[in-house]
Amino acid sequence: MAGDGKDAFFIGYINAVPQPLGRFLAVIGLIVVVVMGGLGLVLSRRTADPGWAVTGYQHIEVRGILEARPYPVLRVPDGEGRKPRAYLLAGEGKYGVQSQADGLYGRWVTVAGYLLKRGTLDMLLVDDKEGIVVASASDVLHPAPPQSLGRWRLTGEICDGKCYSGAMSPGNGLAHKACANLCLVGGVPPVFVSTGAVSGSEYFLLTDDKDGVNARRFADFVGQLVSVEGEIERVDNFYIFKSDPETMRAAGP
Amino acid sequence: MSVTLKPVIWYRSKLVYDGVVLLAMFLYIIAYLRLAPNLQLVSRPIDDAILRMRAFGSCAFLLVSFILAIGPLSRLDRRFLPLLYNRRHFGVIACSVACAHVYYVYSWYLNLSPLNPLLALFSANTSYGQVLGFPFEIFGVLALVILLALAFTSHDFWLSFLTPRLWKSLHMLIYLAYGAIVAHIALGSFQGSGDPFFVMIVCASALGLVGVHLAARSVSRAPEGTAGDDNWVDAGLISTIADKRARIIDLGEGEKVAIFRYDGKLSALTNLCAHQNGPLGEGRIIDGCVTCPWHGFQYRPEDGCAPAPFTEKVATYRLRRDLDRLWLDRRANPPGTRVEPLPVNEGVADGG
């Protein structure tokens, strides 16, 4: 068809482009530019909500008793008008704070760091410079013993406690699996995010039924929907899921 | 065409081409990173690094999809041929965008851990025995290695050094890279955000590419030469070859010949351009020379030699006629061999 550019012959090193062909190429170029701009807008606009969390900008200092459950947990007993609280601890980067906590378990300490918070999970990212410092003991304040909530089969996702609690947005899912595994290998506590609540909480510190901290046992299941059985304990405001790795199964979407 | 190898020879068409590609890329990234976050329905902002790895990753996928569509679209509609002309620049831009995606993954997901980030890339997730949770990063690594190799060898120096046949084979790996990118997205991003619209875009792009390739294959099939006596094959009627155009004859086993009609004469050359194996038979006779539709490389029809000062040569073939019927000797002459053009006699009906 004459005039639509189909008969034109383009040679790149000759600068003159036959007009009908030039018009066709201009239209194609415009379509490509507009479609790309539109797709960028729509795809980003449709980003899934990572969920609300406190994301680690608040620097705080907390005094309490350091416990191994089996990950380092700072227990702040009730008293002086406040409720008891327990903070999971993690370090900067993809590291836990086991080496800093060694030798201090059972003692009163002051921990300086940044607060992460999601649901019933409170986590302190221990400040590398200030760290965990031995503090004066209190004779009157004692943490309550853990409360057993029985045996449960839960369905949910294994995440690393730091990214999920707010250090990353989002910090879960299979796209994040390698990052989560690196966190767990580095000593960051794993958490189990359940699809259903137990005693009002969907978030659990995940250990195995031997109170082990071998996160490698969970590595193949991190980031995907799984179901697993285990005992649940409540410790102040947070919950521990002592799972039986032998019962862990991939769950359907 | 150039007598010597130069880093880049810029023409106005190349500048416009690169400008449009860069504009499309920048608009996508700006829309993704700067405009859309104000419209997202989220409880807290997505991390900058995660948003960037998503933006650059999806942009690279779209660019590579478009690059792969250019070839078959040019077969289906010749007006897309100019998009082939500078496709290598397009590929280098897409590779750079993919590198930006990798940079953010590397510095955010793989950094600051007890393992070296490169070691972490291969060891953080080793669940190779399952589909859900499969280390999809490995497909991304494969795609990136191929894209880098193709970008690195995209210059004409490598075309000349490796020979067009080997270079072309190497650059066909782009299809393997594309498959790896689709697997990377399907096992990674699809399982993460799970946005049905993005799933639809990826599936439509991949299926659309398969569709245009199949369509192009069906329309570009050259007629096979009918075997005759000895090595001569029937190449059809002379009168059906348009003036300054060619008919492509398929001799089988990937060998095709372009028979050109020009100035009342006929000459036959291999269909493969010496530059990038472009289809000479889809070109034209311009200024007395066969001109490749891809990059404008030119050859004299009677001897297959590029006009001075250029030095490229292609194989020529002998022709004979029986009234209006044309016969082609399937034995190729060495590149640059002169063959006396066959005159188009007055007694033959002129269909050109």
XYZ file of C-alpha atoms in Angstrom, chain A:
253
model
C 0.000 0.000 0.000
C 1.542 3.283 -1.047
C 2.055 5.968 1.585
C 2.082 3.730 4.662
C 5.848 3.242 4.640
C 5.732 -0.476 3.866
C 7.600 0.089 0.615
C 10.222 2.388 2.147
C 13.737 1.096 2.610
C 15.635 2.304 5.658
C 19.411 2.591 5.712
C 20.694 3.728 9.073
C 23.774 5.576 7.852
C 21.675 7.702 5.507
C 20.103 10.235 7.812
C 17.002 10.899 5.716
C 14.184 8.553 6.751
C 11.376 8.196 4.209
C 8.421 10.176 5.585
C 5.686 7.534 5.846
C 8.203 5.248 7.574
C 9.345 8.073 9.848
C 5.763 8.682 10.948
C 5.254 4.973 11.642
C 8.446 4.816 13.719
C 7.465 7.951 15.634
C 4.136 6.349 16.547
C 5.886 3.126 17.661
C 8.365 5.137 19.741
C 5.549 7.104 21.360
C 3.633 3.912 22.173
C 6.737 2.317 23.732
C 7.448 5.372 25.882
C 3.842 5.776 27.051
C 3.356 2.040 27.726
C 6.598 1.830 29.715
C 5.732 4.886 31.809
C 2.213 3.546 32.420
C 3.423 0.081 33.357
C 5.948 1.496 35.809
C 3.195 3.474 37.480
C 0.631 0.657 37.594
C 3.004 -2.118 38.697
C 4.485 -0.033 41.504
C 1.063 1.278 42.544
C -0.119 -2.320 42.992
C 2.643 -3.129 45.494
C 1.341 -5.400 48.259
C 1.087 -3.956 51.766
C 3.995 -5.233 53.889
C 1.959 -4.688 57.077
C 2.423 -2.222 59.891
C 5.568 -2.322 62.007
C 7.831 -0.024 63.995
C 10.874 0.132 61.796
C 13.867 0.747 64.004
C 14.310 4.498 64.095
C 13.686 4.857 67.844
C 16.804 4.504 70.010
C 15.977 3.245 73.521
C 17.765 1.903 76.575
C 16.183 -0.947 78.539
C 17.212 -2.585 81.835
C 16.215 -6.159 82.586
C 17.346 -9.740 83.053
C 19.011 -11.548 80.160
C 17.671 -15.032 79.497
C 18.451 -17.736 76.912
C 15.170 -19.052 75.447
C 17.321 -20.284 73.709
C 17.930 -17.028 71.815
C 18.911 -14.026 73.938
C 15.777 -12.438 75.409
C 15.698 -9.400 77.682
C 13.005 -9.736 80.381
C 11.804 -6.516 81.949
C 9.702 -7.497 84.996
C 6.583 -5.622 86.005
C 6.780 -2.914 88.584
C 6.816 0.830 88.855
C 3.504 0.984 86.999
C 4.533 -0.960 83.893
C 3.589 -4.353 82.548
C 6.263 -7.025 82.114
C 7.844 -7.109 78.658
C 10.240 -9.392 76.853
C 12.446 -8.212 74.016
C 14.055 -10.469 71.461
C 17.602 -9.297 70.742
C 19.490 -9.144 67.455
C 22.594 -7.373 66.281
C 23.351 -4.998 63.430
C 23.440 -6.489 59.943
C 22.453 -10.154 59.664
C 23.836 -11.135 63.062
C 22.529 -12.312 66.389
C 24.018 -11.214 69.740
C 24.849 -14.624 71.190
C 28.534 -13.796 71.540
C 27.757 -10.553 73.436
C 25.223 -12.320 75.645
C 27.459 -15.251 76.586
C 28.312 -15.132 80.298
C 25.576 -12.616 81.037
C 22.553 -14.929 81.105
C 20.621 -14.616 84.367
C 22.159 -11.228 85.140
C 20.692 -7.732 85.144
C 21.891 -5.811 82.115
C 21.205 -2.596 80.273
C 20.719 -2.912 76.533
C 20.853 0.084 74.217
C 19.485 -0.251 70.734
C 16.775 0.412 68.205
C 13.227 -0.821 68.724
C 11.440 -2.974 66.157
C 7.845 -3.905 66.835
C 5.240 -5.965 65.051
C 2.159 -7.257 66.837
C 3.277 -9.047 70.001
C 6.891 -9.126 68.841
C 9.280 -6.610 70.392
C 12.858 -6.701 69.199
C 15.870 -4.635 70.137
C 18.651 -4.202 67.603
C 21.573 -3.970 69.976
C 23.741 -0.932 69.318
C 27.233 -2.161 68.374
C 28.922 0.710 70.256
C 26.933 0.563 73.513
C 26.104 -3.165 73.465
C 24.936 -5.142 76.494
C 26.246 -3.740 79.781
C 25.977 -5.325 83.238
C 23.602 -3.290 85.435
C 22.802 -3.157 89.119
C 20.422 -5.944 90.230
C 16.934 -5.459 91.632
C 16.015 -7.523 94.677
C 12.286 -6.988 94.333
C 11.604 -7.503 90.623
C 11.605 -11.039 89.263
C 10.368 -12.254 85.864
C 7.351 -14.555 85.895
C 7.922 -18.185 84.828
C 6.770 -19.192 81.297
C 3.144 -20.263 80.977
C 2.386 -23.390 78.895
C -0.460 -23.054 76.372
C -0.394 -26.713 75.305
C 0.355 -28.519 72.059
C -0.756 -27.017 68.731
C -0.476 -27.593 64.984
C 0.023 -24.233 63.327
C 0.080 -23.194 59.682
C 2.143 -20.197 58.710
C 5.501 -18.899 57.507
C 8.958 -19.086 59.032
C 10.702 -15.702 58.847
C 13.773 -14.185 60.383
C 12.682 -12.163 63.410
C 14.619 -9.062 62.485
C 13.435 -8.455 58.917
C 9.862 -9.461 59.701
C 9.630 -7.344 62.833
C 10.338 -4.224 60.819
C 13.982 -4.089 59.725
C 12.878 -4.700 56.146
C 9.721 -3.761 54.339
C 8.641 -6.339 53.327
C 10.729 -8.908 55.212
C 8.989 -12.125 54.313
C 8.028 -14.315 51.352
C 10.023 -16.527 49.018
C 11.698 -13.593 47.251
C 13.236 -12.801 50.649
C 14.189 -16.396 51.474
C 17.957 -16.142 50.881
C 18.131 -13.006 53.044
C 16.107 -14.702 55.804
C 18.339 -17.782 55.708
C 21.441 -15.588 56.026
C 19.896 -13.856 59.043
C 19.094 -17.194 60.679
C 22.591 -18.544 59.998
C 23.983 -15.349 61.536
C 22.054 -15.974 64.760
C 18.967 -13.790 64.316
C 15.989 -15.499 66.029
C 13.489 -17.178 63.653
C 9.821 -16.333 64.102
C 6.734 -18.232 63.050
C 3.944 -16.092 61.604
C 0.762 -18.094 61.996
C -2.328 -17.776 59.804
C -4.421 -18.116 62.975
C -3.939 -16.626 66.433
C -3.216 -18.553 69.624
C -4.217 -16.671 72.756
C -4.343 -13.487 70.713
C -0.921 -13.775 69.073
C 0.032 -14.703 65.512
C 3.767 -14.285 66.116
C 6.010 -16.826 67.832
C 9.681 -17.207 68.515
C 10.446 -20.497 66.769
C 12.666 -23.080 68.407
C 12.732 -26.833 68.059
C 11.359 -29.125 70.737
C 14.841 -29.560 72.213
C 15.121 -25.760 72.671
C 17.743 -25.892 69.934
C 18.935 -22.944 67.925
C 19.980 -24.858 64.816
C 18.208 -22.697 62.266
C 19.585 -24.817 59.403
C 16.859 -27.332 60.245
C 14.252 -24.838 59.055
C 16.150 -23.544 56.016
C 14.233 -25.482 53.347
C 10.902 -24.248 54.724
C 11.694 -20.568 55.234
C 9.453 -18.144 53.349
C 6.731 -20.591 52.356
C 3.512 -21.784 53.926
C 4.161 -24.732 56.257
C 2.324 -26.551 59.007
C 4.072 -27.878 62.090
C 3.236 -29.207 65.556
C 4.716 -28.119 68.843
C 4.300 -26.775 72.352
C 3.497 -23.108 72.879
C 4.676 -21.110 75.879
C 3.880 -17.568 76.809
C 6.672 -15.409 78.226
C 5.355 -11.981 79.244
C 4.083 -10.360 76.028
C 5.539 -12.841 73.593
C 5.173 -16.472 72.665
C 7.553 -19.336 72.025
C 6.648 -22.153 69.631
C 8.738 -25.230 70.457
C 8.119 -27.011 67.176
C 8.802 -30.629 66.332
C 10.825 -30.514 63.064
C 9.696 -34.069 62.233
C 6.112 -32.826 61.836
C 6.950 -29.904 59.551
C 5.206 -30.117 56.164
C 4.723 -27.757 53.233
C 1.152 -26.495 53.311
C -0.932 -25.652 50.241
C -1.403 -22.019 49.241
